mmCIF file of C-alpha atoms in Angstrom:
data_model
loop_
_atom_site.group_PDB
_atom_site.id
_atom_site.type_symbol
_atom_site.label_atom_id
_atom_site.label_comp_id
_atom_site.label_asym_id
_atom_site.label_seq_id
_atom_site.Cartn_x
_atom_site.Cartn_y
_atom_site.Cartn_z
ATOM 1 C CA MET O 276 197.485 263.886 225.439
ATOM 2 C CA THR O 277 193.646 264.233 225.189
ATOM 3 C CA THR O 278 191.999 266.304 227.957
ATOM 4 C CA LEU O 279 191.178 263.865 230.735
ATOM 5 C CA PRO O 280 187.665 263.536 232.108
ATOM 6 C CA PRO O 281 187.342 265.893 235.285
ATOM 7 C CA HIS O 282 186.018 263.067 237.461
ATOM 8 C CA PHE O 283 189.063 260.891 236.569
ATOM 9 C CA VAL O 284 191.342 263.815 237.725
ATOM 10 C CA ASP O 285 189.285 264.216 240.870
ATOM 11 C CA VAL O 286 189.339 260.542 241.807
ATOM 12 C CA LEU O 287 193.114 260.060 240.908
ATOM 13 C CA SER O 288 193.878 263.261 243.060
ATOM 14 C CA ASP O 289 192.041 261.826 245.967
ATOM 15 C CA ARG O 290 193.924 258.691 245.783
ATOM 16 C CA LEU O 291 197.406 260.346 245.316
ATOM 17 C CA ALA O 292 196.552 262.573 248.418
ATOM 18 C CA GLU O 293 195.667 259.447 250.585
ATOM 19 C CA TYR O 294 198.795 257.771 249.470
ATOM 20 C CA SER O 295 201.197 260.638 249.821
ATOM 21 C CA GLY O 296 199.708 262.185 252.912
ATOM 22 C CA GLN O 297 199.461 265.538 251.258
ATOM 23 C CA ASP O 298 196.492 267.978 250.973
ATOM 24 C CA VAL O 299 194.212 267.023 247.962
ATOM 25 C CA LEU O 300 193.324 270.721 247.452
ATOM 26 C CA ALA O 301 197.094 271.201 246.924
ATOM 27 C CA ILE O 302 197.407 268.261 244.737
ATOM 28 C CA ARG O 303 194.529 268.642 242.400
ATOM 29 C CA PRO O 304 195.626 271.711 240.547
ATOM 30 C CA GLY O 305 198.919 270.255 239.806
ATOM 31 C CA VAL O 306 197.285 266.996 238.428
ATOM 32 C CA ARG O 307 194.741 268.974 236.331
ATOM 33 C CA SER O 308 197.469 271.149 234.794
ATOM 34 C CA ALA O 309 200.066 268.392 234.243
ATOM 35 C CA GLY O 310 199.063 267.450 230.689
ATOM 36 C CA GLY O 311 201.595 265.136 229.072
ATOM 37 C CA ALA O 312 203.764 265.242 232.318
ATOM 38 C CA LEU O 313 201.029 263.563 234.440
ATOM 39 C CA ALA O 314 202.873 260.277 234.591
ATOM 40 C CA ASP O 315 205.859 262.117 236.098
ATOM 41 C CA ARG O 316 203.529 263.986 238.525
ATOM 42 C CA VAL O 317 202.101 260.770 239.619
ATOM 43 C CA ALA O 318 205.656 259.299 240.161
ATOM 44 C CA ASP O 319 206.831 262.268 242.136
ATOM 45 C CA LEU O 320 203.848 262.132 244.474
ATOM 46 C CA MET O 321 203.874 258.419 245.116
ATOM 47 C CA LEU O 322 207.573 258.228 245.614
ATOM 48 C CA ASP O 323 208.122 261.463 247.518
ATOM 49 C CA ASP O 324 208.357 259.745 250.970
ATOM 50 C CA VAL O 325 210.975 257.446 249.411
ATOM 51 C CA ARG O 326 212.957 260.276 247.841
ATOM 52 C CA ARG O 327 213.001 262.310 251.185
ATOM 53 C CA HIS O 328 213.989 259.052 252.985
ATOM 54 C CA VAL O 329 216.919 257.955 250.588
ATOM 55 C CA GLY O 330 217.874 261.046 248.611
ATOM 56 C CA ASP O 331 217.361 262.195 244.986
ATOM 57 C CA ALA O 332 220.353 260.339 243.680
ATOM 58 C CA ASP O 333 219.502 256.933 245.151
ATOM 59 C CA PRO O 334 219.685 254.269 242.345
ATOM 60 C CA GLU O 335 216.724 252.316 243.688
ATOM 61 C CA TYR O 336 214.652 255.521 243.897
ATOM 62 C CA LEU O 337 215.634 256.603 240.383
ATOM 63 C CA SER O 338 214.891 253.130 239.070
ATOM 64 C CA ALA O 339 211.543 252.992 240.763
ATOM 65 C CA ARG O 340 210.604 256.341 239.396
ATOM 66 C CA ARG O 341 211.558 255.383 235.814
ATOM 67 C CA ARG O 342 209.379 252.145 236.050
ATOM 68 C CA LEU O 343 206.531 253.905 237.596
ATOM 69 C CA VAL O 344 206.331 256.398 234.773
ATOM 70 C CA GLN O 345 206.678 253.675 232.213
ATOM 71 C CA ALA O 346 203.905 251.756 233.773
ATOM 72 C CA VAL O 347 201.461 254.670 234.233
ATOM 73 C CA GLY O 348 202.210 256.658 230.992
ATOM 74 C CA PRO O 349 200.758 254.384 228.479
ATOM 75 C CA GLU O 350 197.617 253.802 230.642
ATOM 76 C CA LEU O 351 197.018 257.536 230.777
ATOM 77 C CA GLN O 352 196.999 257.581 226.912
ATOM 78 C CA THR O 353 194.015 255.209 226.884
ATOM 79 C CA VAL O 354 191.843 257.221 229.402
ATOM 80 C CA VAL O 355 188.939 258.981 227.337
ATOM 81 C CA SER O 356 185.551 260.179 228.221
ATOM 82 C CA GLY O 357 182.950 257.477 228.648
ATOM 83 C CA THR O 358 179.737 257.154 226.847
ATOM 84 C CA GLY O 359 176.156 256.697 227.981
ATOM 85 C CA THR O 360 174.414 258.583 230.712
ATOM 86 C CA GLY O 361 176.062 261.027 233.021
ATOM 87 C CA VAL O 362 176.175 258.462 235.775
ATOM 88 C CA GLN O 363 177.803 255.911 233.533
ATOM 89 C CA GLN O 364 180.532 258.330 232.401
ATOM 90 C CA LEU O 365 181.323 259.000 236.045
ATOM 91 C CA GLN O 366 181.573 255.274 236.770
ATOM 92 C CA HIS O 367 183.654 254.798 233.713
ATOM 93 C CA ALA O 368 186.037 257.831 234.837
ATOM 94 C CA ARG O 369 186.259 256.339 238.276
ATOM 95 C CA ALA O 370 187.115 252.883 237.123
ATOM 96 C CA ASP O 371 189.924 254.275 234.876
ATOM 97 C CA ALA O 372 191.385 256.304 237.747
ATOM 98 C CA GLU O 373 191.289 253.317 240.164
ATOM 99 C CA ARG O 374 193.069 251.279 237.475
ATOM 100 C CA VAL O 375 195.813 253.716 236.973
ATOM 101 C CA PHE O 376 196.342 254.140 240.600
ATOM 102 C CA ALA O 377 196.561 250.322 241.258
ATOM 103 C CA LEU O 378 199.244 250.071 238.621
ATOM 104 C CA ALA O 379 201.304 252.790 240.388
ATOM 105 C CA VAL O 380 200.874 251.210 243.712
ATOM 106 C CA ASP O 381 202.161 248.044 242.309
ATOM 107 C CA VAL O 382 205.516 249.660 241.522
ATOM 108 C CA ALA O 383 205.655 252.086 244.482
ATOM 109 C CA ASP O 384 204.771 249.905 247.466
ATOM 110 C CA PRO O 385 207.550 247.287 247.199
ATOM 111 C CA VAL O 386 210.092 250.005 246.735
ATOM 112 C CA ALA O 387 208.842 252.077 249.613
ATOM 113 C CA LEU O 388 208.836 249.080 252.018
ATOM 114 C CA ALA O 389 212.196 247.900 250.895
ATOM 115 C CA ALA O 390 213.620 251.404 251.524
ATOM 116 C CA GLY O 391 211.991 251.624 254.880
ATOM 117 C CA ALA O 392 210.063 254.915 253.971
ATOM 118 C CA PRO O 393 208.265 255.889 257.168
ATOM 119 C CA ARG O 394 204.818 256.357 255.643
ATOM 120 C CA ALA O 395 204.955 252.827 253.969
ATOM 121 C CA VAL O 396 206.183 251.104 257.087
ATOM 122 C CA THR O 397 203.360 252.817 259.200
ATOM 123 C CA ALA O 398 200.800 251.884 256.613
ATOM 124 C CA GLN O 399 201.911 248.254 256.462
ATOM 125 C CA ARG O 400 201.830 248.114 260.377
ATOM 126 C CA ALA O 401 198.318 249.483 260.359
ATOM 127 C CA ALA O 402 197.077 247.114 257.726
ATOM 128 C CA ARG O 403 198.615 244.089 259.673
ATOM 129 C CA ILE O 404 197.015 245.098 262.927
ATOM 130 C CA THR O 405 193.743 245.434 261.175
ATOM 131 C CA VAL O 406 194.060 242.004 259.517
ATOM 132 C CA ALA O 407 195.208 240.460 262.902
ATOM 133 C CA ARG O 408 192.131 241.958 264.747
ATOM 134 C CA GLY O 409 189.919 240.457 262.067
ATOM 135 C CA GLN O 410 190.978 237.066 263.225
ATOM 136 C CA LEU O 411 189.363 237.807 266.473
ATOM 137 C CA GLN O 412 185.922 238.766 265.541
ATOM 138 C CA GLY O 413 184.528 235.907 267.502
ATOM 139 C CA LEU O 414 185.204 237.853 270.724
ATOM 140 C CA ARG O 415 182.576 239.862 272.450
ATOM 141 C CA GLU O 416 182.845 243.417 271.357
ATOM 142 C CA ASP O 417 183.453 244.755 274.764
ATOM 143 C CA ARG O 418 186.433 242.262 275.051
ATOM 144 C CA MET O 419 188.011 242.784 271.796
ATOM 145 C CA PRO O 420 191.732 243.869 272.067
ATOM 146 C CA SER O 421 192.136 247.500 270.742
ATOM 147 C CA ALA O 422 194.279 248.478 267.808
ATOM 148 C CA GLU O 423 196.750 249.877 270.277
ATOM 149 C CA GLN O 424 196.942 246.623 272.347
ATOM 150 C CA VAL O 425 197.477 244.539 269.141
ATOM 151 C CA GLY O 426 200.067 247.028 267.930
ATOM 152 C CA GLU O 427 201.948 246.513 271.371
ATOM 153 C CA TRP O 428 201.665 242.725 270.985
ATOM 154 C CA LEU O 429 203.034 243.005 267.162
ATOM 155 C CA ASP O 430 206.091 245.009 268.540
ATOM 156 C CA ALA O 431 206.661 242.635 271.258
ATOM 157 C CA VAL O 432 206.348 239.537 269.083
ATOM 158 C CA GLU O 433 208.793 240.962 266.569
ATOM 159 C CA ARG O 434 211.323 241.295 269.403
ATOM 160 C CA ASP O 435 210.542 237.805 270.829
ATOM 161 C CA PRO O 436 208.238 235.305 269.152
ATOM 162 C CA ALA O 437 207.832 233.642 272.543
ATOM 163 C CA VAL O 438 205.589 236.310 273.632
ATOM 164 C CA LEU O 439 202.809 234.628 271.564
ATOM 165 C CA VAL O 440 202.499 231.823 273.964
ATOM 166 C CA GLU O 441 203.619 233.670 277.097
ATOM 167 C CA ARG O 442 201.526 236.862 276.824
ATOM 168 C CA VAL O 443 199.272 236.837 273.942
ATOM 169 C CA GLY O 444 197.804 233.327 274.376
ATOM 170 C CA PRO O 445 196.774 233.919 278.049
ATOM 171 C CA ALA O 446 195.329 237.488 277.186
ATOM 172 C CA LEU O 447 193.173 236.020 274.533
ATOM 173 C CA LEU O 448 192.007 233.250 276.797
ATOM 174 C CA ARG O 449 190.746 235.789 279.396
ATOM 175 C CA ALA O 450 189.213 237.970 276.617
ATOM 176 C CA ALA O 451 187.336 234.836 275.397
ATOM 177 C CA GLY O 452 186.000 234.134 278.886
ATOM 178 C CA ASP O 453 188.478 231.668 280.382
ATOM 179 C CA PHE O 454 188.582 232.416 284.165
ATOM 180 C CA GLY O 455 190.790 229.345 284.923
ATOM 181 C CA TYR O 456 188.047 227.483 286.795
ATOM 182 C CA GLU O 457 189.416 224.494 288.613
ATOM 183 C CA PRO O 458 186.872 222.570 290.686
ATOM 184 C CA ARG O 459 187.572 222.654 294.495
ATOM 185 C CA THR O 460 184.622 220.598 295.501
ATOM 186 C CA SER O 461 183.107 217.163 294.694
ATOM 187 C CA THR O 462 181.190 218.685 291.724
ATOM 188 C CA ARG O 463 182.032 220.415 288.541
ATOM 189 C CA SER O 464 180.085 223.595 287.441
ATOM 190 C CA ASP O 465 178.634 222.906 283.942
ATOM 191 C CA VAL O 466 178.272 226.702 283.378
ATOM 192 C CA GLN O 467 181.934 227.470 284.306
ATOM 193 C CA THR O 468 183.234 224.288 282.506
ATOM 194 C CA LEU O 469 181.587 225.220 279.248
ATOM 195 C CA ARG O 470 182.595 228.793 279.362
ATOM 196 C CA ASP O 471 186.334 228.035 280.033
ATOM 197 C CA GLY O 472 186.169 225.132 277.610
ATOM 198 C CA VAL O 473 184.880 227.220 274.608
ATOM 199 C CA ALA O 474 187.496 229.895 275.391
ATOM 200 C CA ARG O 475 190.379 227.371 275.323
ATOM 201 C CA ALA O 476 189.023 225.528 272.239
ATOM 202 C CA TRP O 477 188.489 228.994 270.597
ATOM 203 C CA VAL O 478 192.060 230.408 271.266
ATOM 204 C CA ARG O 479 193.619 227.113 270.183
ATOM 205 C CA GLN O 480 191.768 227.470 266.855
ATOM 206 C CA ARG O 481 192.301 231.225 266.425
ATOM 207 C CA LEU O 482 195.762 231.943 267.712
ATOM 208 C CA PRO O 483 197.626 230.407 264.909
ATOM 209 C CA ASP O 484 195.874 232.573 262.312
ATOM 210 C CA PHE O 485 196.335 235.538 264.646
ATOM 211 C CA ALA O 486 200.032 234.898 264.917
ATOM 212 C CA ALA O 487 200.289 234.564 261.104
ATOM 213 C CA ALA O 488 198.617 237.881 260.692
ATOM 214 C CA LEU O 489 201.254 239.553 263.117
ATOM 215 C CA GLY O 490 203.932 238.126 260.726
ATOM 216 C CA ARG O 491 205.183 235.600 263.199
ATOM 217 C CA PRO O 492 203.800 232.001 262.534
ATOM 218 C CA MET O 493 203.746 229.790 265.610
ATOM 219 C CA GLU O 494 206.234 226.963 265.909
ATOM 220 C CA PRO O 495 205.163 223.389 266.147
ATOM 221 C CA GLY O 496 204.053 222.625 269.619
ATOM 222 C CA ASP O 497 203.438 226.317 270.686
ATOM 223 C CA VAL O 498 199.723 225.819 270.766
ATOM 224 C CA GLU O 499 200.043 222.771 273.106
ATOM 225 C CA GLN O 500 201.306 225.101 275.815
ATOM 226 C CA LEU O 501 198.061 226.898 276.137
ATOM 227 C CA ARG O 502 195.540 225.944 278.816
ATOM 228 C CA TYR O 503 193.176 223.235 277.497
ATOM 229 C CA ASP O 504 192.497 220.388 280.050
ATOM 230 C CA PHE O 505 189.192 218.549 279.971
ATOM 231 C CA GLN O 506 187.070 221.712 279.511
ATOM 232 C CA GLY O 507 188.617 222.450 276.012
ATOM 233 C CA GLY O 508 188.286 218.805 274.887
ATOM 234 C CA ILE O 509 184.583 218.647 275.690
ATOM 235 C CA ALA O 510 183.865 222.055 274.030
ATOM 236 C CA ASP O 511 185.791 220.742 270.810
ATOM 237 C CA GLY O 512 183.625 217.581 270.877
ATOM 238 C CA LEU O 513 180.452 219.441 271.384
ATOM 239 C CA VAL O 514 181.178 221.835 268.569
ATOM 240 C CA ARG O 515 182.329 219.136 266.197
ATOM 241 C CA SER O 516 179.188 217.073 266.857
ATOM 242 C CA ILE O 517 176.824 220.096 266.341
ATOM 243 C CA SER O 518 178.720 220.876 263.126
ATOM 244 C CA GLU O 519 178.345 217.433 261.898
ATOM 245 C CA ARG O 520 174.425 217.532 262.644
ATOM 246 C CA THR O 521 173.791 220.969 261.224
ATOM 247 C CA GLY O 522 176.246 221.714 258.458
ATOM 248 C CA ARG O 523 177.525 224.882 260.062
ATOM 249 C CA SER O 524 181.414 225.333 260.383
ATOM 250 C CA PRO O 525 183.024 224.575 263.611
ATOM 251 C CA ASP O 526 184.753 228.105 263.408
ATOM 252 C CA GLU O 527 181.307 229.748 263.265
ATOM 253 C CA LEU O 528 179.921 227.700 266.038
ATOM 254 C CA LEU O 529 182.958 228.427 268.344
ATOM 255 C CA ASP O 530 182.567 232.253 267.603
ATOM 256 C CA ARG O 531 178.786 232.042 268.579
ATOM 257 C CA LEU O 532 179.544 230.215 271.775
ATOM 258 C CA CYS O 533 182.342 232.473 272.604
ATOM 259 C CA GLN O 534 180.239 235.651 272.166
ATOM 260 C CA ALA O 535 177.534 234.205 274.434
ATOM 261 C CA ALA O 536 179.882 233.613 277.397
ATOM 262 C CA ASP O 537 179.061 235.876 280.258
ATOM 263 C CA PRO O 538 182.383 237.450 281.386
ATOM 264 C CA VAL O 539 181.258 238.272 284.825
ATOM 265 C CA MET O 540 179.281 235.100 285.471
ATOM 266 C CA LEU O 541 175.973 236.584 286.328
ATOM 267 C CA PRO O 542 172.913 234.302 287.029
ATOM 268 C CA GLY O 543 171.205 233.158 283.885
ATOM 269 C CA ASP O 544 174.414 232.680 281.885
ATOM 270 C CA ASP O 545 173.150 231.730 278.460
ATOM 271 C CA GLN O 546 175.964 229.878 276.804
ATOM 272 C CA TRP O 547 174.225 226.586 277.314
ATOM 273 C CA VAL O 548 171.111 228.031 275.816
ATOM 274 C CA THR O 549 173.196 229.119 272.814
ATOM 275 C CA ALA O 550 174.580 225.597 272.445
ATOM 276 C CA ARG O 551 171.018 224.403 272.393
ATOM 277 C CA THR O 552 169.938 227.051 269.957
ATOM 278 C CA LEU O 553 172.790 226.081 267.597
ATOM 279 C CA LEU O 554 171.557 222.506 267.787
ATOM 280 C CA VAL O 555 167.837 223.028 267.649
ATOM 281 C CA SER O 556 166.744 226.563 266.654
ATOM 282 C CA ALA O 557 163.713 228.447 267.973
ATOM 283 C CA GLU O 558 162.113 228.097 264.655
ATOM 284 C CA ALA O 559 162.479 224.309 264.698
ATOM 285 C CA LEU O 560 160.680 224.407 268.056
ATOM 286 C CA THR O 561 157.489 225.771 266.430
ATOM 287 C CA ALA O 562 156.798 222.039 265.747
ATOM 288 C CA VAL O 563 155.802 221.960 269.536
ATOM 289 C CA ASP O 564 152.452 223.342 270.635
ATOM 290 C CA GLU O 565 152.741 227.041 271.488
ATOM 291 C CA ASP O 566 151.941 226.478 275.194
ATOM 292 C CA LEU O 567 154.607 223.787 275.673
ATOM 293 C CA ARG O 568 157.222 225.284 273.282
ATOM 294 C CA HIS O 569 159.150 227.201 276.255
ATOM 295 C CA ARG O 570 159.327 223.884 278.237
ATOM 296 C CA ALA O 571 160.612 221.995 275.120
ATOM 297 C CA GLY O 572 163.528 224.399 274.788
ATOM 298 C CA TRP O 573 164.635 224.173 278.343
ATOM 299 C CA GLU O 574 164.070 220.315 278.501
ATOM 300 C CA ILE O 575 166.699 220.164 275.587
ATOM 301 C CA THR O 576 169.130 222.554 277.361
ATOM 302 C CA TRP O 577 168.804 220.697 280.634
ATOM 303 C CA ALA O 578 169.385 217.270 278.867
ATOM 304 C CA MET O 579 172.622 218.630 277.492
ATOM 305 C CA GLN O 580 173.623 219.912 280.854
ATOM 306 C CA ASP O 581 172.832 216.707 282.590
ATOM 307 C CA GLU O 582 174.777 214.570 280.104
ATOM 308 C CA PHE O 583 177.901 216.676 280.958
ATOM 309 C CA LYS O 584 177.190 216.036 284.677
ATOM 310 C CA ARG O 585 176.651 212.337 284.113
ATOM 311 C CA HIS O 586 180.281 212.012 282.952
ATOM 312 C CA TYR O 587 181.933 214.931 284.876
ATOM 313 C CA GLY O 588 179.804 215.756 287.877
ATOM 314 C CA ASN O 589 181.698 213.862 290.352
ATOM 315 C CA LEU O 590 185.481 213.771 290.641
ATOM 316 C CA ASP O 591 185.531 210.236 291.948
ATOM 317 C CA ARG O 592 183.732 208.826 288.996
ATOM 318 C CA PRO O 593 185.752 209.459 285.873
ATOM 319 C CA SER O 594 184.141 209.248 282.466
ATOM 320 C CA GLU O 595 184.741 206.055 280.448
ATOM 321 C CA LEU O 596 184.555 208.168 277.145
ATOM 322 C CA THR O 597 187.200 210.325 275.618
ATOM 323 C CA LEU O 598 186.757 214.249 275.933
ATOM 324 C CA GLU O 599 185.454 214.683 272.421
ATOM 325 C CA GLU O 600 183.173 211.587 272.886
ATOM 326 C CA VAL O 601 181.673 213.368 275.991
ATOM 327 C CA GLY O 602 181.129 216.460 274.050
ATOM 328 C CA ALA O 603 179.440 214.495 271.220
ATOM 329 C CA ALA O 604 177.218 212.799 273.854
ATOM 330 C CA ILE O 605 176.080 216.178 275.014
ATOM 331 C CA ALA O 606 174.846 216.966 271.604
ATOM 332 C CA GLU O 607 173.336 213.601 271.152
ATOM 333 C CA ALA O 608 171.388 214.057 274.465
ATOM 334 C CA GLY O 609 170.094 217.339 273.142
ATOM 335 C CA ALA O 610 169.031 215.756 269.873
ATOM 336 C CA THR O 611 167.358 212.765 271.409
ATOM 337 C CA THR O 612 165.321 215.052 273.816
ATOM 338 C CA ALA O 613 164.347 217.189 270.811
ATOM 339 C CA ALA O 614 163.208 214.128 268.851
ATOM 340 C CA GLY O 615 161.072 213.279 271.907
ATOM 341 C CA TRP O 616 159.219 216.486 271.373
ATOM 342 C CA GLY O 617 158.922 215.906 267.550
ATOM 343 C CA VAL O 618 161.573 218.609 266.883
ATOM 344 C CA GLN O 619 164.509 218.179 264.420
ATOM 345 C CA VAL O 620 168.045 219.565 264.859
ATOM 346 C CA THR O 621 168.810 222.850 262.938
ATOM 347 C CA GLY O 622 169.648 222.378 259.367
ATOM 348 C CA PRO O 623 172.420 224.312 257.517
ATOM 349 C CA ARG O 624 170.000 226.559 255.810
ATOM 350 C CA ASP O 625 167.778 227.376 258.769
ATOM 351 C CA PRO O 626 166.554 230.967 258.320
ATOM 352 C CA GLY O 627 165.466 231.430 261.970
ATOM 353 C CA LEU O 628 168.932 230.777 263.558
ATOM 354 C CA ASP O 629 170.177 234.383 263.653
ATOM 355 C CA ALA O 630 166.880 235.514 265.257
ATOM 356 C CA ALA O 631 167.064 232.631 267.577
ATOM 357 C CA MET O 632 170.625 233.542 268.572
ATOM 358 C CA ASN O 633 169.583 237.146 269.403
ATOM 359 C CA ALA O 634 166.573 235.890 271.398
ATOM 360 C CA ALA O 635 168.712 233.482 273.294
ATOM 361 C CA THR O 636 170.407 236.322 275.058
ATOM 362 C CA VAL O 637 167.139 237.577 276.549
ATOM 363 C CA PRO O 638 166.396 236.244 280.050
ATOM 364 C CA THR O 639 163.336 234.074 280.285
ATOM 365 C CA THR O 640 160.923 232.933 282.898
ATOM 366 C CA GLY O 641 161.849 230.065 285.271
ATOM 367 C CA ARG O 642 161.347 226.350 284.735
ATOM 368 C CA PRO O 643 157.835 225.141 283.802
ATOM 369 C CA SER O 644 155.970 222.864 286.252
ATOM 370 C CA ALA O 645 157.376 219.308 286.393
ATOM 371 C CA THR O 646 153.788 218.029 286.184
ATOM 372 C CA ALA O 647 153.548 218.823 282.501
ATOM 373 C CA GLY O 648 153.070 215.588 280.639
ATOM 374 C CA HIS O 649 154.593 216.278 277.339
ATOM 375 C CA GLY O 650 158.153 215.270 276.408
ATOM 376 C CA HIS O 651 160.760 213.590 278.646
ATOM 377 C CA ARG O 652 163.645 214.429 281.046
ATOM 378 C CA SER O 653 167.004 212.872 281.769
ATOM 379 C CA THR O 654 167.080 211.159 285.130
ATOM 380 C CA ALA O 655 170.535 212.272 285.906
ATOM 381 C CA ARG O 656 169.878 215.149 288.464
ATOM 382 C CA ALA O 657 172.847 214.640 290.772
ATOM 383 C CA VAL O 658 173.585 218.280 290.836
ATOM 384 C CA GLN O 659 171.224 221.095 291.426
ATOM 385 C CA SER O 660 171.633 224.403 289.341
ATOM 386 C CA ARG O 661 169.707 227.389 288.558
ATOM 387 C CA GLY O 662 167.804 228.401 285.515
ATOM 388 C CA PRO O 663 167.564 232.034 284.181
ATOM 389 C CA GLN O 664 166.652 234.678 286.895
ATOM 390 C CA GLY O 665 167.313 232.052 289.515
ATOM 391 C CA SER O 666 164.615 229.632 288.921
ATOM 392 C CA GLU O 667 165.479 226.309 290.775
ATOM 393 C CA ARG O 668 166.318 223.156 288.905
ATOM 394 C CA GLY O 669 166.092 219.669 290.411
#
């Protein structure tokens, strides 16, 4: 065997140390000096956990070691010093090392998992937890379940899949902002309804993927056991309508709305502002004269809230529309009000959306004077509410 490039040896040693859990400083000299026995050295390091778990004479271990040597040996023969600049040679050596290591992993991983080797099982569990948490990125950072919490759920679900609906679902609903609001008076809160509805729609959308990442796909009908009610239906309709108008995916819209929910319900909750911003961006509002732009934004937001109240502000006057139709009507009210100001809804390639979303979380001043003559307002004002920082509406 020709002398291997030093950088190849260093990178391969790093990967072998990470995989085996051994000290790279102890591994590197043996890799450098292995010569023609390097394939055997790679096999011994990568299968050491299996060997200690099942014993030197185990047939599966011996077979895996032989196959790993046969896979890696010929590849090592093709490794030569690269040409070009020093940087290009380093890149070539690194690519060769990563390629050889990947071939070894393809042989070692299935064997280690099948044998129940401790390091392999632990690594698989950690990877599964990481993938599962990745399905929950729509949650606010301060309400994201920790790796430890997801690990507890993983263990519980492996023992009893029913835990998904009985424990995990409700926990995610709370994390997403569902406080179980149920009206006790003659009016329904548009802020609390949207907050709970987005949370319920978001969990119904995300929980199946989360469950699959945990390795326990949900059974048919499981998701129907989660809290949903009219709040979730309206949120679904609103998101779908905004998606159809803007070209943005419903998943992304739900994530944005979920992140905007105020978990402690402070005055000035900006989830409705976020819904308006997803429909009509701050950049689109630049079509309005600067001195009236602030008012135009709030008029669009209030029109969306008023449309909700028109259908669900009074328990004695049920809506004639389906839940999703109400959600769509809310988006329509916002778009219609925007058009009255000469503003178009957000397009799928609107470069100002991300900046607008960040700006939407900053409290603004109160409602402009009702004597301003530009634009128009919905006349449905059956319920008074407050704008940011306690400014009166109505």
